[in-house]
mmCIF file of C-alpha atoms in Angstrom:
data_model
loop_
_atom_site.group_PDB
_atom_site.id
_atom_site.type_symbol
_atom_site.label_atom_id
_atom_site.label_comp_id
_atom_site.label_asym_id
_atom_site.label_seq_id
_atom_site.Cartn_x
_atom_site.Cartn_y
_atom_site.Cartn_z
ATOM 1 C CA GLN A 779 -61.163 -19.000 37.294
ATOM 2 C CA SER A 780 -64.041 -18.351 39.675
ATOM 3 C CA VAL A 781 -63.591 -18.478 43.437
ATOM 4 C CA LEU A 782 -67.227 -19.485 43.910
ATOM 5 C CA THR A 783 -68.020 -23.104 43.074
ATOM 6 C CA GLN A 784 -71.385 -24.329 41.843
ATOM 7 C CA PRO A 785 -72.468 -27.722 40.491
ATOM 8 C CA PRO A 786 -72.415 -27.709 36.678
ATOM 9 C CA SER A 787 -75.977 -28.966 36.390
ATOM 10 C CA VAL A 788 -79.065 -30.009 38.316
ATOM 11 C CA SER A 789 -82.312 -31.459 37.048
ATOM 12 C CA ALA A 790 -85.734 -32.462 38.254
ATOM 13 C CA ALA A 791 -89.228 -33.110 36.989
ATOM 14 C CA PRO A 792 -91.837 -30.362 36.730
ATOM 15 C CA GLY A 793 -93.287 -29.478 40.105
ATOM 16 C CA GLN A 794 -90.288 -30.769 42.008
ATOM 17 C CA LYS A 795 -87.687 -28.723 43.869
ATOM 18 C CA VAL A 796 -84.023 -28.221 43.093
ATOM 19 C CA THR A 797 -81.294 -26.639 45.142
ATOM 20 C CA ILE A 798 -78.100 -25.086 43.839
ATOM 21 C CA SER A 799 -75.108 -24.678 46.091
ATOM 22 C CA CYS A 800 -72.475 -21.955 45.939
ATOM 23 C CA SER A 801 -69.301 -22.587 47.888
ATOM 24 C CA GLY A 802 -66.873 -19.821 48.743
ATOM 25 C CA SER A 803 -64.700 -18.637 51.600
ATOM 26 C CA SER A 804 -64.547 -16.208 54.475
ATOM 27 C CA SER A 805 -63.294 -13.463 52.143
ATOM 28 C CA ASN A 806 -66.444 -13.555 50.037
ATOM 29 C CA ILE A 807 -69.599 -15.441 51.035
ATOM 30 C CA GLY A 808 -68.577 -15.656 54.671
ATOM 31 C CA ASN A 809 -68.619 -11.887 55.118
ATOM 32 C CA ASN A 810 -70.683 -10.418 52.300
ATOM 33 C CA TYR A 811 -74.205 -10.681 51.007
ATOM 34 C CA VAL A 812 -74.883 -13.199 48.251
ATOM 35 C CA SER A 813 -77.016 -12.603 45.195
ATOM 36 C CA TRP A 814 -78.400 -15.032 42.632
ATOM 37 C CA TYR A 815 -79.073 -14.500 38.930
ATOM 38 C CA GLN A 816 -81.019 -16.367 36.277
ATOM 39 C CA GLN A 817 -79.818 -16.176 32.710
ATOM 40 C CA LEU A 818 -81.921 -17.396 29.825
ATOM 41 C CA PRO A 819 -80.109 -18.054 26.521
ATOM 42 C CA GLY A 820 -79.142 -14.879 24.712
ATOM 43 C CA THR A 821 -80.361 -12.556 27.447
ATOM 44 C CA ALA A 822 -78.830 -10.493 30.235
ATOM 45 C CA PRO A 823 -78.781 -11.937 33.760
ATOM 46 C CA LYS A 824 -81.839 -11.335 35.926
ATOM 47 C CA LEU A 825 -81.582 -10.767 39.661
ATOM 48 C CA LEU A 826 -83.494 -13.420 41.626
ATOM 49 C CA ILE A 827 -82.169 -13.094 45.166
ATOM 50 C CA TYR A 828 -80.158 -10.417 46.930
ATOM 51 C CA ASP A 829 -78.818 -9.978 50.459
ATOM 52 C CA ASN A 830 -78.762 -13.788 50.810
ATOM 53 C CA ASN A 831 -82.522 -14.303 50.921
ATOM 54 C CA LYS A 832 -84.466 -11.298 49.657
ATOM 55 C CA ARG A 833 -86.494 -11.328 46.455
ATOM 56 C CA PRO A 834 -86.873 -8.283 44.205
ATOM 57 C CA SER A 835 -90.385 -7.249 43.365
ATOM 58 C CA GLY A 836 -91.902 -9.572 40.784
ATOM 59 C CA ILE A 837 -89.821 -12.638 41.634
ATOM 60 C CA PRO A 838 -92.144 -15.448 42.776
ATOM 61 C CA ASP A 839 -91.678 -16.997 46.194
ATOM 62 C CA ARG A 840 -90.826 -20.296 44.495
ATOM 63 C CA PHE A 841 -87.305 -18.892 44.493
ATOM 64 C CA SER A 842 -85.542 -18.804 47.845
ATOM 65 C CA GLY A 843 -82.047 -18.165 49.095
ATOM 66 C CA SER A 844 -80.033 -18.916 52.191
ATOM 67 C CA ARG A 845 -76.497 -18.616 53.472
ATOM 68 C CA SER A 846 -74.648 -20.655 56.054
ATOM 69 C CA GLY A 847 -71.015 -19.967 56.809
ATOM 70 C CA THR A 848 -69.106 -19.814 53.556
ATOM 71 C CA SER A 849 -71.804 -21.401 51.416
ATOM 72 C CA ALA A 850 -75.066 -20.230 49.939
ATOM 73 C CA THR A 851 -78.001 -22.075 48.420
ATOM 74 C CA LEU A 852 -80.661 -21.194 45.880
ATOM 75 C CA GLY A 853 -83.867 -23.172 45.971
ATOM 76 C CA ILE A 854 -86.391 -23.400 43.170
ATOM 77 C CA ALA A 855 -89.681 -25.005 44.170
ATOM 78 C CA GLY A 856 -92.525 -26.051 41.897
ATOM 79 C CA LEU A 857 -90.146 -26.341 38.962
ATOM 80 C CA GLN A 858 -91.502 -25.104 35.649
ATOM 81 C CA THR A 859 -90.223 -25.512 32.094
ATOM 82 C CA GLY A 860 -89.616 -21.772 32.020
ATOM 83 C CA ASP A 861 -87.074 -22.206 34.824
ATOM 84 C CA GLU A 862 -84.662 -23.922 32.453
ATOM 85 C CA ALA A 863 -81.737 -21.543 32.470
ATOM 86 C CA ASP A 864 -78.270 -20.933 33.847
ATOM 87 C CA TYR A 865 -78.027 -19.725 37.436
ATOM 88 C CA TYR A 866 -75.156 -17.819 39.016
ATOM 89 C CA CYS A 867 -74.311 -16.740 42.528
ATOM 90 C CA GLY A 868 -72.357 -13.570 43.116
ATOM 91 C CA THR A 869 -70.850 -11.474 45.863
ATOM 92 C CA TRP A 870 -67.924 -9.223 46.774
ATOM 93 C CA ASP A 871 -64.532 -10.616 47.697
ATOM 94 C CA ARG A 872 -62.651 -8.612 50.308
ATOM 95 C CA SER A 873 -59.296 -10.203 49.574
ATOM 96 C CA LEU A 874 -59.510 -9.576 45.849
ATOM 97 C CA SER A 875 -61.236 -6.193 46.242
ATOM 98 C CA ALA A 876 -63.350 -7.303 43.346
ATOM 99 C CA GLY A 877 -66.672 -8.894 42.662
ATOM 100 C CA VAL A 878 -66.963 -12.597 41.965
ATOM 101 C CA PHE A 879 -69.490 -14.863 40.333
ATOM 102 C CA GLY A 880 -70.017 -18.569 40.684
ATOM 103 C CA THR A 881 -69.142 -21.069 37.977
ATOM 104 C CA GLY A 882 -72.779 -21.335 36.977
ATOM 105 C CA THR A 883 -75.369 -24.117 37.122
ATOM 106 C CA LYS A 884 -77.600 -25.262 34.303
ATOM 107 C CA VAL A 885 -81.070 -26.248 35.442
ATOM 108 C CA THR A 886 -82.878 -28.814 33.317
ATOM 109 C CA VAL A 887 -86.543 -29.655 33.720
ATOM 110 C CA LEU A 888 -87.001 -33.316 32.847
ATOM 111 C CA GLU B 782 -87.851 2.860 34.013
ATOM 112 C CA VAL B 783 -84.160 2.121 34.393
ATOM 113 C CA GLN B 784 -82.348 1.777 31.083
ATOM 114 C CA LEU B 785 -78.737 0.881 30.415
ATOM 115 C CA LEU B 786 -77.492 0.928 26.845
ATOM 116 C CA GLU B 787 -74.015 -0.331 26.017
ATOM 117 C CA SER B 788 -72.206 0.607 22.832
ATOM 118 C CA GLY B 789 -68.736 0.536 21.342
ATOM 119 C CA GLY B 790 -68.274 -3.171 20.833
ATOM 120 C CA GLY B 791 -66.876 -4.640 17.662
ATOM 121 C CA LEU B 792 -64.005 -6.477 16.049
ATOM 122 C CA VAL B 793 -60.506 -5.491 17.120
ATOM 123 C CA GLN B 794 -57.102 -7.004 16.488
ATOM 124 C CA PRO B 795 -55.015 -8.500 19.305
ATOM 125 C CA GLY B 796 -53.084 -5.750 21.027
ATOM 126 C CA GLY B 797 -55.635 -3.163 19.993
ATOM 127 C CA SER B 798 -57.862 -0.868 22.013
ATOM 128 C CA LEU B 799 -61.564 -0.227 22.315
ATOM 129 C CA ARG B 800 -63.750 1.990 24.480
ATOM 130 C CA LEU B 801 -67.138 0.791 25.626
ATOM 131 C CA SER B 802 -69.845 3.175 26.770
ATOM 132 C CA CYS B 803 -72.931 2.568 28.866
ATOM 133 C CA ALA B 804 -75.571 5.281 28.748
ATOM 134 C CA ALA B 805 -77.936 5.295 31.711
ATOM 135 C CA ALA B 806 -81.443 6.671 32.068
ATOM 136 C CA GLY B 807 -84.375 6.430 34.432
ATOM 137 C CA PHE B 808 -82.473 6.929 37.694
ATOM 138 C CA THR B 809 -80.133 9.392 39.369
ATOM 139 C CA PHE B 810 -76.957 8.072 37.796
ATOM 140 C CA SER B 811 -74.591 10.107 39.951
ATOM 141 C CA THR B 812 -75.742 8.329 43.113
ATOM 142 C CA TYR B 813 -75.056 4.767 42.022
ATOM 143 C CA ALA B 814 -71.889 2.753 41.611
ATOM 144 C CA MET B 815 -71.625 0.949 38.293
ATOM 145 C CA VAL B 816 -70.053 -2.288 37.178
ATOM 146 C CA TRP B 817 -68.952 -4.081 34.010
ATOM 147 C CA VAL B 818 -69.444 -7.842 33.693
ATOM 148 C CA ARG B 819 -68.488 -9.956 30.712
ATOM 149 C CA GLN B 820 -69.376 -13.354 29.332
ATOM 150 C CA ALA B 821 -67.178 -15.189 26.862
ATOM 151 C CA PRO B 822 -69.005 -17.313 24.270
ATOM 152 C CA GLY B 823 -70.437 -20.386 25.959
ATOM 153 C CA LYS B 824 -68.881 -19.449 29.295
ATOM 154 C CA GLY B 825 -70.052 -18.072 32.624
ATOM 155 C CA LEU B 826 -70.255 -14.570 33.981
ATOM 156 C CA GLU B 827 -67.009 -12.795 34.839
ATOM 157 C CA TRP B 828 -66.922 -9.635 36.941
ATOM 158 C CA VAL B 829 -64.633 -7.115 35.221
ATOM 159 C CA SER B 830 -64.597 -3.707 36.865
ATOM 160 C CA ALA B 831 -66.534 -1.295 39.047
ATOM 161 C CA ILE B 832 -66.529 2.404 39.827
ATOM 162 C CA SER B 833 -67.837 4.244 42.862
ATOM 163 C CA VAL B 834 -70.406 7.009 42.868
ATOM 164 C CA GLY B 835 -67.970 9.864 42.448
ATOM 165 C CA GLY B 836 -65.497 7.895 40.401
ATOM 166 C CA VAL B 837 -62.780 8.095 43.036
ATOM 167 C CA ASN B 838 -62.706 4.373 43.733
ATOM 168 C CA THR B 839 -62.208 1.876 40.953
ATOM 169 C CA TYR B 840 -61.865 -1.883 41.093
ATOM 170 C CA TYR B 841 -60.629 -4.449 38.595
ATOM 171 C CA ALA B 842 -60.470 -8.193 38.141
ATOM 172 C CA ASP B 843 -56.911 -9.481 38.078
ATOM 173 C CA SER B 844 -57.451 -10.621 34.490
ATOM 174 C CA VAL B 845 -57.829 -7.027 33.254
ATOM 175 C CA LYS B 846 -55.835 -5.027 35.783
ATOM 176 C CA GLY B 847 -53.365 -2.736 34.081
ATOM 177 C CA ARG B 848 -55.078 -3.094 30.705
ATOM 178 C CA PHE B 849 -58.623 -1.838 31.329
ATOM 179 C CA SER B 850 -59.694 1.457 32.840
ATOM 180 C CA ILE B 851 -63.169 2.339 34.069
ATOM 181 C CA SER B 852 -64.437 5.899 34.289
ATOM 182 C CA ARG B 853 -67.699 7.800 34.439
ATOM 183 C CA ASP B 854 -69.125 11.143 33.382
ATOM 184 C CA ASN B 855 -71.988 11.983 35.683
ATOM 185 C CA SER B 856 -72.926 14.976 33.522
ATOM 186 C CA LYS B 857 -73.560 12.580 30.649
ATOM 187 C CA ASN B 858 -74.978 9.716 32.717
ATOM 188 C CA THR B 859 -72.413 7.439 31.148
ATOM 189 C CA VAL B 860 -69.865 4.922 32.355
ATOM 190 C CA TYR B 861 -66.956 3.871 30.186
ATOM 191 C CA LEU B 862 -64.598 0.932 29.922
ATOM 192 C CA GLN B 863 -61.358 1.697 28.124
ATOM 193 C CA MET B 864 -59.780 -1.560 27.016
ATOM 194 C CA SER B 865 -56.229 -1.804 25.736
ATOM 195 C CA SER B 866 -53.709 -4.535 24.953
ATOM 196 C CA LEU B 867 -56.667 -6.688 24.048
ATOM 197 C CA ARG B 868 -56.269 -10.445 23.885
ATOM 198 C CA ALA B 869 -58.292 -13.205 22.296
ATOM 199 C CA GLU B 870 -59.503 -14.190 25.752
ATOM 200 C CA ASP B 871 -61.138 -10.775 26.140
ATOM 201 C CA THR B 872 -63.669 -11.791 23.486
ATOM 202 C CA ALA B 873 -67.019 -11.621 25.224
ATOM 203 C CA VAL B 874 -70.335 -9.886 25.568
ATOM 204 C CA TYR B 875 -69.788 -6.964 27.928
ATOM 205 C CA TYR B 876 -72.662 -5.923 30.177
ATOM 206 C CA CYS B 877 -72.911 -2.856 32.329
ATOM 207 C CA ALA B 878 -75.024 -3.052 35.444
ATOM 208 C CA LYS B 879 -76.214 -0.744 38.195
ATOM 209 C CA ASP B 880 -75.154 -1.452 41.757
ATOM 210 C CA ASP B 881 -78.241 -1.755 43.927
ATOM 211 C CA GLY B 882 -76.366 -2.611 47.090
ATOM 212 C CA GLY B 883 -75.777 0.930 48.235
ATOM 213 C CA GLY B 884 -72.174 0.856 47.092
ATOM 214 C CA SER B 885 -71.450 -2.636 48.372
ATOM 215 C CA LEU B 886 -71.272 -3.971 44.824
ATOM 216 C CA GLU B 887 -72.992 -7.118 46.024
ATOM 217 C CA HIS B 888 -75.993 -7.189 43.718
ATOM 218 C CA PHE B 889 -77.187 -5.739 40.437
ATOM 219 C CA HIS B 890 -80.861 -5.429 39.652
ATOM 220 C CA HIS B 891 -80.569 -3.666 36.326
ATOM 221 C CA TRP B 892 -78.421 -4.736 33.399
ATOM 222 C CA GLY B 893 -77.875 -3.536 29.864
ATOM 223 C CA GLN B 894 -78.402 -5.762 26.858
ATOM 224 C CA GLY B 895 -74.677 -6.192 26.321
ATOM 225 C CA THR B 896 -72.232 -5.348 23.567
ATOM 226 C CA LEU B 897 -70.049 -7.914 21.837
ATOM 227 C CA VAL B 898 -66.291 -7.469 21.712
ATOM 228 C CA THR B 899 -64.381 -9.797 19.406
ATOM 229 C CA VAL B 900 -60.598 -9.833 19.515
ATOM 230 C CA SER B 901 -59.242 -11.540 16.437
ATOM 231 C CA SER B 902 -56.832 -11.014 13.582
#
């Protein structure tokens, strides 16, 4: 049972923007960096955002991240059909002394 | 190029044991913490275990604590996950990943392709 809560699904038309929330607590998001991952069916997760808002090389600036208090948000602008995937937030939890992932959000392009 | 190759998955009976391996290449393995993450069929990602650079510090999810043991052999560029007392709920694809957060275990840029563990009689 994950300690990070995400909406099960979000959807929008091509070209639009979606945001995915990740709600945690002071023991995880509130005091540690958040990362975001994209997972296409049958493939390993791919890092999209790290340290709350940084993008690895090769990740387009359509993907953005932010953190406020004990919540984090992933934004995907200019939605494309190739963005249809599952998205997960992740961080470290100081109380658990373990890593944690969000419940996951499925993005659908209408 | 960073490469992580998991192996050792397969079918095992409930209560049985299995050892997963993750062979690393393309980076200085001994200077990076490593992590195991799993994904049950149709489910989300679940963080399983991590090990520090030198192997002194290990961390486990509550769901596997006392049953799984993580270790590493820096001379072989390999991290292991010894799994025992396996349960049906341990059935999952197991991924190893490289910690790119300088030991913070906050983000993982490189992942293996995963190895499937099925616990069933």
